[in-house]
Amino acid sequence: MTSAEKDLYPIGTVEKKTGLSARQIRYYESMGLVNPVRTNGGQRRYTENDVLRLIRIKQMRDSGFDLKSIKEKIQVFEQKLEEISLPSVNPAQVKLSSLYPVSNRAVLMKLLEKK
DNA sequence: CTTCTCACA
DNA sequence: TGTGAGGA
């Protein structure tokens, strides 16, 4: 019923949706900025959240930030997200393979306006 | 045709 | 970062 992130896109689709080149997308992955899942054949599959994250990265980059700053930004961000996500998730289904759940967006916003 | 990795002009 | 090679 509550479908958060079900669709996965191949890198070609992500290129169009983000405006980034496949080269950049793969490079950012090597830098630990995104963690797409792989298919049996080894192809990357990105979630909607991955796309959103890449768009944020593109904007930060265009705004003059270097990848190092962006990476640190995301790490702090992810750290806070874990703090508010883990307590509200059943230990049985804790598979943090992807990004933050949309269901915590409200909590996310509060957290952001506080800092 | 699309994607993947690796390496280099 | 781009691009070409060589595979899957």
Tab-separated table of N, CA and C (backbone and C1' of nucleotides) in Angstrom:
chain	number	residue	atom	x	y	z
A	1	MET	N	0.837	-1.205	0.000
A	1	MET	CA	0.000	0.000	0.000
A	1	MET	C	0.871	1.254	0.000
A	2	THR	N	1.759	1.300	0.968
A	2	THR	CA	2.623	2.483	1.033
A	2	THR	C	3.919	2.238	0.286
A	3	SER	N	3.836	2.380	-1.022
A	3	SER	CA	5.025	2.168	-1.840
A	3	SER	C	5.941	3.383	-1.771
A	4	ALA	N	7.065	3.203	-1.151
A	4	ALA	CA	8.019	4.312	-1.025
A	4	ALA	C	8.925	4.372	-2.247
A	5	GLU	N	9.759	3.361	-2.397
A	5	GLU	CA	10.674	3.352	-3.533
A	5	GLU	C	10.745	1.947	-4.111
A	6	LYS	N	10.053	1.764	-5.200
A	6	LYS	CA	10.004	0.437	-5.808
A	6	LYS	C	10.720	0.397	-7.148
A	7	ASP	N	10.597	1.471	-7.922
A	7	ASP	CA	11.200	1.464	-9.247
A	7	ASP	C	12.703	1.728	-9.240
A	8	LEU	N	13.375	0.964	-10.089
A	8	LEU	CA	14.823	1.098	-10.218
A	8	LEU	C	15.134	1.504	-11.645
A	9	TYR	N	16.128	2.373	-11.799
A	9	TYR	CA	16.493	2.818	-13.146
A	9	TYR	C	17.926	2.460	-13.509
A	10	PRO	N	18.162	2.160	-14.776
A	10	PRO	CA	19.522	1.848	-15.215
A	10	PRO	C	20.239	3.182	-15.342
A	11	ILE	N	21.533	3.160	-15.464
A	11	ILE	CA	22.317	4.388	-15.504
A	11	ILE	C	21.920	5.342	-16.628
A	12	GLY	N	21.456	4.774	-17.740
A	12	GLY	CA	21.050	5.615	-18.862
A	12	GLY	C	19.908	6.545	-18.488
A	13	THR	N	18.946	5.999	-17.760
A	13	THR	CA	17.798	6.789	-17.326
A	13	THR	C	18.233	7.851	-16.329
A	14	VAL	N	19.148	7.459	-15.453
A	14	VAL	CA	19.641	8.391	-14.445
A	14	VAL	C	20.387	9.565	-15.089
A	15	GLU	N	21.037	9.284	-16.192
A	15	GLU	CA	21.757	10.351	-16.889
A	15	GLU	C	20.766	11.434	-17.295
A	16	LYS	N	19.659	11.000	-17.888
A	16	LYS	CA	18.638	11.942	-18.336
A	16	LYS	C	17.970	12.665	-17.181
A	17	LYS	N	17.626	11.904	-16.149
A	17	LYS	CA	16.934	12.502	-15.004
A	17	LYS	C	17.795	13.458	-14.199
A	18	THR	N	19.113	13.236	-14.200
A	18	THR	CA	19.992	14.098	-13.405
A	18	THR	C	20.788	15.112	-14.228
A	19	GLY	N	20.960	14.799	-15.500
A	19	GLY	CA	21.732	15.717	-16.319
A	19	GLY	C	23.225	15.466	-16.173
A	20	LEU	N	23.571	14.401	-15.450
A	20	LEU	CA	24.971	14.053	-15.236
A	20	LEU	C	25.364	12.984	-16.253
A	21	SER	N	26.664	12.855	-16.533
A	21	SER	CA	27.115	11.830	-17.472
A	21	SER	C	27.291	10.529	-16.702
A	22	ALA	N	27.233	9.413	-17.425
A	22	ALA	CA	27.384	8.109	-16.772
A	22	ALA	C	28.738	8.079	-16.079
A	23	ARG	N	29.703	8.710	-16.698
A	23	ARG	CA	31.056	8.760	-16.152
A	23	ARG	C	31.024	9.379	-14.762
A	24	GLN	N	30.372	10.535	-14.670
A	24	GLN	CA	30.294	11.239	-13.393
A	24	GLN	C	29.517	10.428	-12.361
A	25	ILE	N	28.422	9.829	-12.798
A	25	ILE	CA	27.607	9.041	-11.884
A	25	ILE	C	28.414	7.887	-11.298
A	26	ARG	N	29.183	7.212	-12.150
A	26	ARG	CA	29.988	6.086	-11.663
A	26	ARG	C	31.117	6.593	-10.766
A	27	TYR	N	31.670	7.742	-11.151
A	27	TYR	CA	32.761	8.312	-10.363
A	27	TYR	C	32.270	8.688	-8.971
A	28	TYR	N	31.116	9.308	-8.893
A	28	TYR	CA	30.567	9.702	-7.599
A	28	TYR	C	30.317	8.471	-6.740
A	29	GLU	N	29.987	7.375	-7.405
A	29	GLU	CA	29.758	6.141	-6.654
A	29	GLU	C	31.076	5.679	-6.032
A	30	SER	N	32.154	5.774	-6.824
A	30	SER	CA	33.461	5.342	-6.312
A	30	SER	C	33.880	6.214	-5.135
A	31	MET	N	33.323	7.430	-5.101
A	31	MET	CA	33.651	8.344	-4.013
A	31	MET	C	32.735	8.125	-2.817
A	32	GLY	N	31.840	7.149	-2.952
A	32	GLY	CA	30.940	6.839	-1.848
A	32	GLY	C	29.762	7.781	-1.705
A	33	LEU	N	29.437	8.488	-2.786
A	33	LEU	CA	28.324	9.440	-2.715
A	33	LEU	C	26.976	8.779	-3.000
A	34	VAL	N	26.983	7.665	-3.685
A	34	VAL	CA	25.737	6.932	-3.970
A	34	VAL	C	26.017	5.430	-3.905
A	35	ASN	N	25.021	4.671	-3.565
A	35	ASN	CA	25.223	3.222	-3.474
A	35	ASN	C	24.116	2.461	-4.187
A	36	PRO	N	24.157	2.431	-5.516
A	36	PRO	CA	23.133	1.727	-6.288
A	36	PRO	C	23.294	0.222	-6.118
A	37	VAL	N	22.194	-0.499	-6.277
A	37	VAL	CA	22.251	-1.958	-6.153
A	37	VAL	C	22.691	-2.507	-7.503
A	38	ARG	N	23.178	-3.724	-7.521
A	38	ARG	CA	23.624	-4.331	-8.777
A	38	ARG	C	22.710	-5.492	-9.141
A	39	THR	N	22.553	-5.700	-10.440
A	39	THR	CA	21.735	-6.814	-10.911
A	39	THR	C	22.663	-8.020	-10.966
A	40	ASN	N	22.139	-9.164	-11.310
A	40	ASN	CA	22.960	-10.371	-11.395
A	40	ASN	C	24.061	-10.160	-12.420
A	41	GLY	N	23.744	-9.394	-13.430
A	41	GLY	CA	24.727	-9.151	-14.480
A	41	GLY	C	25.715	-8.047	-14.145
A	42	GLY	N	25.589	-7.495	-12.926
A	42	GLY	CA	26.511	-6.464	-12.517
A	42	GLY	C	26.146	-5.054	-12.940
A	43	GLN	N	24.927	-4.884	-13.420
A	43	GLN	CA	24.539	-3.531	-13.843
A	43	GLN	C	23.939	-2.771	-12.668
A	44	ARG	N	24.204	-1.464	-12.651
A	44	ARG	CA	23.711	-0.616	-11.563
A	44	ARG	C	22.226	-0.325	-11.703
A	45	ARG	N	21.537	-0.300	-10.602
A	45	ARG	CA	20.108	0.043	-10.588
A	45	ARG	C	19.908	1.106	-9.528
A	46	TYR	N	19.449	2.295	-9.960
A	46	TYR	CA	19.249	3.398	-9.028
A	46	TYR	C	17.804	3.593	-8.622
A	47	THR	N	17.603	3.955	-7.347
A	47	THR	CA	16.262	4.216	-6.841
A	47	THR	C	15.970	5.695	-7.072
A	48	GLU	N	14.716	6.067	-6.844
A	48	GLU	CA	14.319	7.463	-7.001
A	48	GLU	C	15.161	8.335	-6.066
A	49	ASN	N	15.417	7.811	-4.875
A	49	ASN	CA	16.217	8.565	-3.909
A	49	ASN	C	17.648	8.766	-4.379
A	50	ASP	N	18.174	7.766	-5.076
A	50	ASP	CA	19.534	7.906	-5.604
A	50	ASP	C	19.543	9.057	-6.596
A	51	VAL	N	18.493	9.110	-7.418
A	51	VAL	CA	18.381	10.167	-8.424
A	51	VAL	C	18.333	11.521	-7.730
A	52	LEU	N	17.506	11.601	-6.679
A	52	LEU	CA	17.379	12.848	-5.935
A	52	LEU	C	18.725	13.261	-5.347
A	53	ARG	N	19.422	12.289	-4.794
A	53	ARG	CA	20.721	12.579	-4.176
A	53	ARG	C	21.698	13.094	-5.222
A	54	LEU	N	21.686	12.455	-6.393
A	54	LEU	CA	22.593	12.878	-7.465
A	54	LEU	C	22.280	14.294	-7.925
A	55	ILE	N	21.003	14.622	-7.946
A	55	ILE	CA	20.619	15.971	-8.354
A	55	ILE	C	21.125	16.979	-7.330
A	56	ARG	N	21.066	16.587	-6.057
A	56	ARG	CA	21.565	17.495	-5.010
A	56	ARG	C	23.064	17.673	-5.186
A	57	ILE	N	23.727	16.573	-5.481
A	57	ILE	CA	25.174	16.629	-5.676
A	57	ILE	C	25.515	17.546	-6.849
A	58	LYS	N	24.760	17.405	-7.922
A	58	LYS	CA	24.989	18.239	-9.108
A	58	LYS	C	24.836	19.716	-8.761
A	59	GLN	N	23.786	20.022	-8.011
A	59	GLN	CA	23.539	21.410	-7.635
A	59	GLN	C	24.633	21.957	-6.732
A	60	MET	N	25.058	21.125	-5.769
A	60	MET	CA	26.123	21.582	-4.876
A	60	MET	C	27.392	21.812	-5.684
A	61	ARG	N	27.653	20.899	-6.609
A	61	ARG	CA	28.850	21.004	-7.438
A	61	ARG	C	28.795	22.271	-8.275
A	62	ASP	N	27.616	22.530	-8.855
A	62	ASP	CA	27.438	23.740	-9.665
A	62	ASP	C	27.565	24.989	-8.802
A	63	SER	N	27.269	24.832	-7.512
A	63	SER	CA	27.350	25.979	-6.611
A	63	SER	C	28.764	26.223	-6.112
A	64	GLY	N	29.689	25.449	-6.641
A	64	GLY	CA	31.078	25.657	-6.278
A	64	GLY	C	31.686	24.743	-5.242
A	65	PHE	N	30.929	23.750	-4.773
A	65	PHE	CA	31.476	22.839	-3.766
A	65	PHE	C	32.272	21.737	-4.432
A	66	ASP	N	33.366	21.327	-3.764
A	66	ASP	CA	34.158	20.228	-4.307
A	66	ASP	C	33.575	18.921	-3.765
A	67	LEU	N	33.877	17.823	-4.437
A	67	LEU	CA	33.326	16.533	-4.032
A	67	LEU	C	33.632	16.160	-2.583
A	68	LYS	N	34.781	16.583	-2.097
A	68	LYS	CA	35.140	16.255	-0.723
A	68	LYS	C	34.131	16.860	0.243
A	69	SER	N	33.780	18.133	0.006
A	69	SER	CA	32.810	18.804	0.873
A	69	SER	C	31.457	18.125	0.777
A	70	ILE	N	31.077	17.796	-0.443
A	70	ILE	CA	29.781	17.166	-0.662
A	70	ILE	C	29.732	15.807	0.032
A	71	LYS	N	30.833	15.076	-0.047
A	71	LYS	CA	30.879	13.759	0.583
A	71	LYS	C	30.705	13.876	2.086
A	72	GLU	N	31.396	14.834	2.683
A	72	GLU	CA	31.289	15.026	4.123
A	72	GLU	C	29.879	15.445	4.481
A	73	LYS	N	29.308	16.304	3.671
A	73	LYS	CA	27.937	16.759	3.888
A	73	LYS	C	26.999	15.572	3.976
A	74	ILE	N	27.116	14.694	2.986
A	74	ILE	CA	26.253	13.524	2.928
A	74	ILE	C	26.486	12.569	4.081
A	75	GLN	N	27.735	12.423	4.489
A	75	GLN	CA	28.014	11.508	5.588
A	75	GLN	C	27.355	11.981	6.880
A	76	VAL	N	27.420	13.281	7.130
A	76	VAL	CA	26.790	13.835	8.322
A	76	VAL	C	25.289	13.639	8.204
A	77	PHE	N	24.798	13.860	7.003
A	77	PHE	CA	23.370	13.733	6.729
A	77	PHE	C	22.913	12.306	6.992
A	78	GLU	N	23.632	11.351	6.433
A	78	GLU	CA	23.288	9.935	6.598
A	78	GLU	C	23.333	9.527	8.064
A	79	GLN	N	24.326	10.081	8.766
A	79	GLN	CA	24.477	9.724	10.175
A	79	GLN	C	23.236	10.112	10.968
A	80	LYS	N	22.751	11.322	10.709
A	80	LYS	CA	21.563	11.804	11.410
A	80	LYS	C	20.346	10.984	11.021
A	81	LEU	N	20.280	10.612	9.748
A	81	LEU	CA	19.145	9.835	9.267
A	81	LEU	C	19.092	8.481	9.956
A	82	GLU	N	20.244	7.889	10.196
A	82	GLU	CA	20.271	6.586	10.870
A	82	GLU	C	19.731	6.721	12.279
A	83	GLU	N	20.089	7.833	12.930
A	83	GLU	CA	19.640	8.068	14.290
A	83	GLU	C	18.133	8.112	14.412
A	84	ILE	N	17.464	8.667	13.386
A	84	ILE	CA	16.003	8.752	13.457
A	84	ILE	C	15.305	7.615	12.740
A	85	SER	N	16.042	6.863	11.938
A	85	SER	CA	15.442	5.759	11.196
A	85	SER	C	15.489	4.445	11.958
A	86	LEU	N	16.639	4.117	12.504
A	86	LEU	CA	16.791	2.863	13.228
A	86	LEU	C	15.757	2.619	14.317
A	87	PRO	N	15.481	3.597	15.194
A	87	PRO	CA	14.510	3.403	16.262
A	87	PRO	C	13.094	3.097	15.774
A	88	SER	N	12.755	3.577	14.607
A	88	SER	CA	11.397	3.389	14.099
A	88	SER	C	11.259	2.220	13.127
A	89	VAL	N	12.293	1.395	13.056
A	89	VAL	CA	12.225	0.257	12.135
A	89	VAL	C	12.370	-1.064	12.880
A	90	ASN	N	11.616	-2.068	12.438
A	90	ASN	CA	11.703	-3.376	13.090
A	90	ASN	C	13.062	-4.010	12.799
A	91	PRO	N	13.743	-4.476	13.831
A	91	PRO	CA	15.075	-5.074	13.674
A	91	PRO	C	15.083	-6.164	12.606
A	92	ALA	N	13.929	-6.797	12.437
A	92	ALA	CA	13.833	-7.890	11.463
A	92	ALA	C	13.984	-7.414	10.031
A	93	GLN	N	13.555	-6.193	9.772
A	93	GLN	CA	13.624	-5.696	8.400
A	93	GLN	C	14.647	-4.581	8.222
A	94	VAL	N	15.677	-4.592	9.080
A	94	VAL	CA	16.693	-3.565	8.967
A	94	VAL	C	17.705	-3.888	7.878
A	95	LYS	N	17.367	-3.497	6.664
A	95	LYS	CA	18.311	-3.681	5.570
A	95	LYS	C	18.597	-2.308	4.992
A	96	LEU	N	19.565	-1.625	5.599
A	96	LEU	CA	19.915	-0.269	5.185
A	96	LEU	C	20.741	-0.236	3.899
A	97	SER	N	20.284	-0.986	2.924
A	97	SER	CA	21.033	-1.041	1.673
A	97	SER	C	20.874	0.231	0.861
A	98	SER	N	19.775	0.966	1.088
A	98	SER	CA	19.557	2.157	0.287
A	98	SER	C	19.513	3.421	1.132
A	99	LEU	N	18.678	4.355	0.736
A	99	LEU	CA	18.620	5.640	1.425
A	99	LEU	C	17.510	5.749	2.453
A	100	TYR	N	17.234	6.996	2.837
A	100	TYR	CA	16.216	7.217	3.846
A	100	TYR	C	14.794	6.984	3.332
A	101	PRO	N	13.941	6.464	4.199
A	101	PRO	CA	12.550	6.222	3.812
A	101	PRO	C	11.767	7.522	3.740
A	102	VAL	N	10.915	7.642	2.755
A	102	VAL	CA	10.137	8.860	2.583
A	102	VAL	C	9.217	9.096	3.781
A	103	SER	N	8.891	8.030	4.470
A	103	SER	CA	7.994	8.147	5.616
A	103	SER	C	8.588	9.008	6.727
A	104	ASN	N	9.909	9.191	6.688
A	104	ASN	CA	10.550	9.988	7.729
A	104	ASN	C	10.856	11.407	7.267
A	105	ARG	N	10.248	11.789	6.152
A	105	ARG	CA	10.503	13.116	5.598
A	105	ARG	C	10.171	14.219	6.595
A	106	ALA	N	9.042	14.053	7.288
A	106	ALA	CA	8.623	15.064	8.253
A	106	ALA	C	9.679	15.219	9.342
A	107	VAL	N	10.120	14.101	9.871
A	107	VAL	CA	11.139	14.123	10.922
A	107	VAL	C	12.396	14.762	10.372
A	108	LEU	N	12.641	14.435	9.120
A	108	LEU	CA	13.836	14.938	8.438
A	108	LEU	C	13.819	16.464	8.387
A	109	MET	N	12.681	17.026	8.010
A	109	MET	CA	12.561	18.473	7.890
A	109	MET	C	12.758	19.161	9.229
A	110	LYS	N	12.151	18.609	10.266
A	110	LYS	CA	12.308	19.193	11.605
A	110	LYS	C	13.776	19.207	12.001
A	111	LEU	N	14.417	18.085	11.735
A	111	LEU	CA	15.831	17.933	12.071
A	111	LEU	C	16.667	18.983	11.357
A	112	LEU	N	16.279	19.262	10.111
A	112	LEU	CA	17.038	20.222	9.322
A	112	LEU	C	16.841	21.664	9.777
A	113	GLU	N	15.605	22.035	10.110
A	113	GLU	CA	15.375	23.424	10.515
A	113	GLU	C	15.959	23.714	11.897
A	114	LYS	N	16.179	22.662	12.639
A	114	LYS	CA	16.771	22.846	13.978
A	114	LYS	C	18.248	23.205	13.877
A	115	LYS	N	18.960	22.489	12.979
A	115	LYS	CA	20.418	22.683	12.867
A	115	LYS	C	20.776	23.973	12.145
B	1	DC	P	22.762	0.984	-32.264
B	1	DC	O5'	21.878	-0.069	-31.367
B	1	DC	C5'	20.520	0.222	-31.175
B	1	DC	C4'	20.133	0.002	-29.748
B	1	DC	C3'	20.913	0.905	-28.791
B	1	DC	O3'	20.115	1.355	-27.726
B	1	DC	C1'	21.330	-1.378	-28.296
B	2	DT	P	20.596	2.528	-26.767
B	2	DT	O5'	21.100	1.695	-25.494
B	2	DT	C5'	20.141	1.021	-24.696
B	2	DT	C4'	20.805	0.426	-23.475
B	2	DT	C3'	21.721	1.416	-22.746
B	2	DT	O3'	21.439	1.348	-21.353
B	2	DT	C1'	22.889	-0.593	-23.234
B	3	DT	P	22.216	2.414	-20.377
B	3	DT	O5'	23.268	1.445	-19.671
B	3	DT	C5'	22.830	0.212	-19.142
B	3	DT	C4'	24.008	-0.602	-18.655
B	3	DT	C3'	25.065	0.244	-17.932
B	3	DT	O3'	25.327	-0.305	-16.654
B	3	DT	C1'	26.058	-1.137	-19.595
B	4	DC	P	26.554	0.246	-15.775
B	4	DC	O5'	27.742	-0.739	-16.156
B	4	DC	C5'	27.553	-2.147	-16.019
B	4	DC	C4'	28.900	-2.801	-15.894
B	4	DC	C3'	29.893	-1.840	-15.254
B	4	DC	O3'	30.650	-2.364	-14.205
B	4	DC	C1'	30.654	-2.525	-17.435
B	5	DT	P	31.671	-1.412	-13.392
B	5	DT	O5'	33.094	-1.815	-13.985
B	5	DT	C5'	33.447	-3.192	-14.091
B	5	DT	C4'	34.842	-3.332	-14.681
B	5	DT	C3'	35.871	-2.404	-14.024
B	5	DT	O3'	37.076	-3.141	-13.803
B	5	DT	C1'	35.756	-1.987	-16.369
B	6	DC	P	38.306	-2.484	-13.009
B	6	DC	O5'	39.258	-2.055	-14.205
B	6	DC	C5'	39.476	-2.971	-15.286
B	6	DC	C4'	40.394	-2.336	-16.317
B	6	DC	C3'	41.435	-1.377	-15.727
B	6	DC	O3'	42.689	-1.628	-16.346
B	6	DC	C1'	40.157	-0.264	-17.397
B	7	DA	P	44.045	-0.927	-15.787
B	7	DA	O5'	44.443	0.002	-17.022
B	7	DA	C5'	44.310	-0.510	-18.341
B	7	DA	C4'	44.435	0.635	-19.334
B	7	DA	C3'	45.490	1.669	-18.922
B	7	DA	O3'	46.163	2.090	-20.103
B	7	DA	C1'	43.422	2.743	-19.224
B	8	DC	P	47.649	2.740	-20.008
B	8	DC	O5'	47.478	3.953	-21.019
B	8	DC	C5'	46.872	3.749	-22.286
B	8	DC	C4'	46.383	5.085	-22.850
B	8	DC	C3'	47.351	6.234	-22.556
B	8	DC	O3'	47.339	7.118	-23.680
B	8	DC	C1'	45.245	6.779	-21.728
B	9	DA	P	48.815	7.614	-24.307
B	9	DA	O5'	48.381	8.472	-25.568
B	9	DA	C5'	47.504	7.918	-26.539
B	9	DA	C4'	46.415	8.914	-26.889
B	9	DA	C3'	46.958	10.248	-27.395
B	9	DA	O3'	46.032	10.829	-28.304
B	9	DA	C1'	45.766	10.593	-25.392
C	1	DT	P	33.071	15.916	-12.687
C	1	DT	O5'	33.386	15.711	-14.249
C	1	DT	C5'	34.737	15.464	-14.620
C	1	DT	C4'	34.797	15.549	-16.125
C	1	DT	C3'	33.822	14.563	-16.797
C	1	DT	O3'	33.261	15.176	-17.956
C	1	DT	C1'	36.061	14.033	-17.362
C	2	DG	P	32.205	14.275	-18.827
C	2	DG	O5'	33.052	13.848	-20.112
C	2	DG	C5'	33.765	14.851	-20.811
C	2	DG	C4'	34.578	14.236	-21.938
C	2	DG	C3'	33.813	13.197	-22.754
C	2	DG	O3'	34.087	13.419	-24.145
C	2	DG	C1'	35.812	12.229	-21.869
C	3	DT	P	33.328	12.576	-25.239
C	3	DT	O5'	34.343	11.363	-25.491
C	3	DT	C5'	35.666	11.642	-25.894
C	3	DT	C4'	36.411	10.351	-26.139
C	3	DT	C3'	35.560	9.273	-26.823
C	3	DT	O3'	36.355	8.624	-27.809
C	3	DT	C1'	36.491	8.418	-24.834
C	4	DG	P	35.616	7.937	-29.012
C	4	DG	O5'	36.534	6.642	-29.184
C	4	DG	C5'	37.954	6.774	-29.149
C	4	DG	C4'	38.561	5.479	-28.671
C	4	DG	C3'	37.892	4.247	-29.288
C	4	DG	O3'	38.905	3.303	-29.670
C	4	DG	C1'	37.847	4.085	-26.924
C	5	DA	P	38.476	2.003	-30.492
C	5	DA	O5'	38.998	0.840	-29.535
C	5	DA	C5'	40.289	0.946	-28.928
C	5	DA	C4'	40.429	-0.155	-27.899
C	5	DA	C3'	39.894	-1.499	-28.368
C	5	DA	O3'	40.781	-2.531	-27.954
C	5	DA	C1'	38.794	-0.867	-26.366
C	6	DG	P	40.693	-3.941	-28.615
C	6	DG	O5'	39.756	-4.688	-27.569
C	6	DG	C5'	40.237	-4.976	-26.273
C	6	DG	C4'	39.178	-5.758	-25.520
C	6	DG	C3'	38.475	-6.792	-26.409
C	6	DG	O3'	38.242	-7.955	-25.613
C	6	DG	C1'	36.882	-5.365	-25.464
C	7	DG	P	37.831	-9.286	-26.398
C	7	DG	O5'	36.624	-9.719	-25.460
C	7	DG	C5'	35.831	-8.728	-24.888
C	7	DG	C4'	35.277	-9.149	-23.554
C	7	DG	C3'	34.174	-10.186	-23.664
C	7	DG	O3'	34.073	-10.970	-22.476
C	7	DG	C1'	33.263	-8.068	-23.090
C	8	DA	P	33.022	-12.148	-22.466
C	8	DA	O5'	31.729	-11.483	-21.802
C	8	DA	C5'	31.805	-10.995	-20.464
C	8	DA	C4'	30.429	-10.531	-20.005
C	8	DA	C3'	29.315	-11.526	-20.323
C	8	DA	O3'	28.365	-11.521	-19.252
C	8	DA	C1'	28.811	-9.455	-21.326
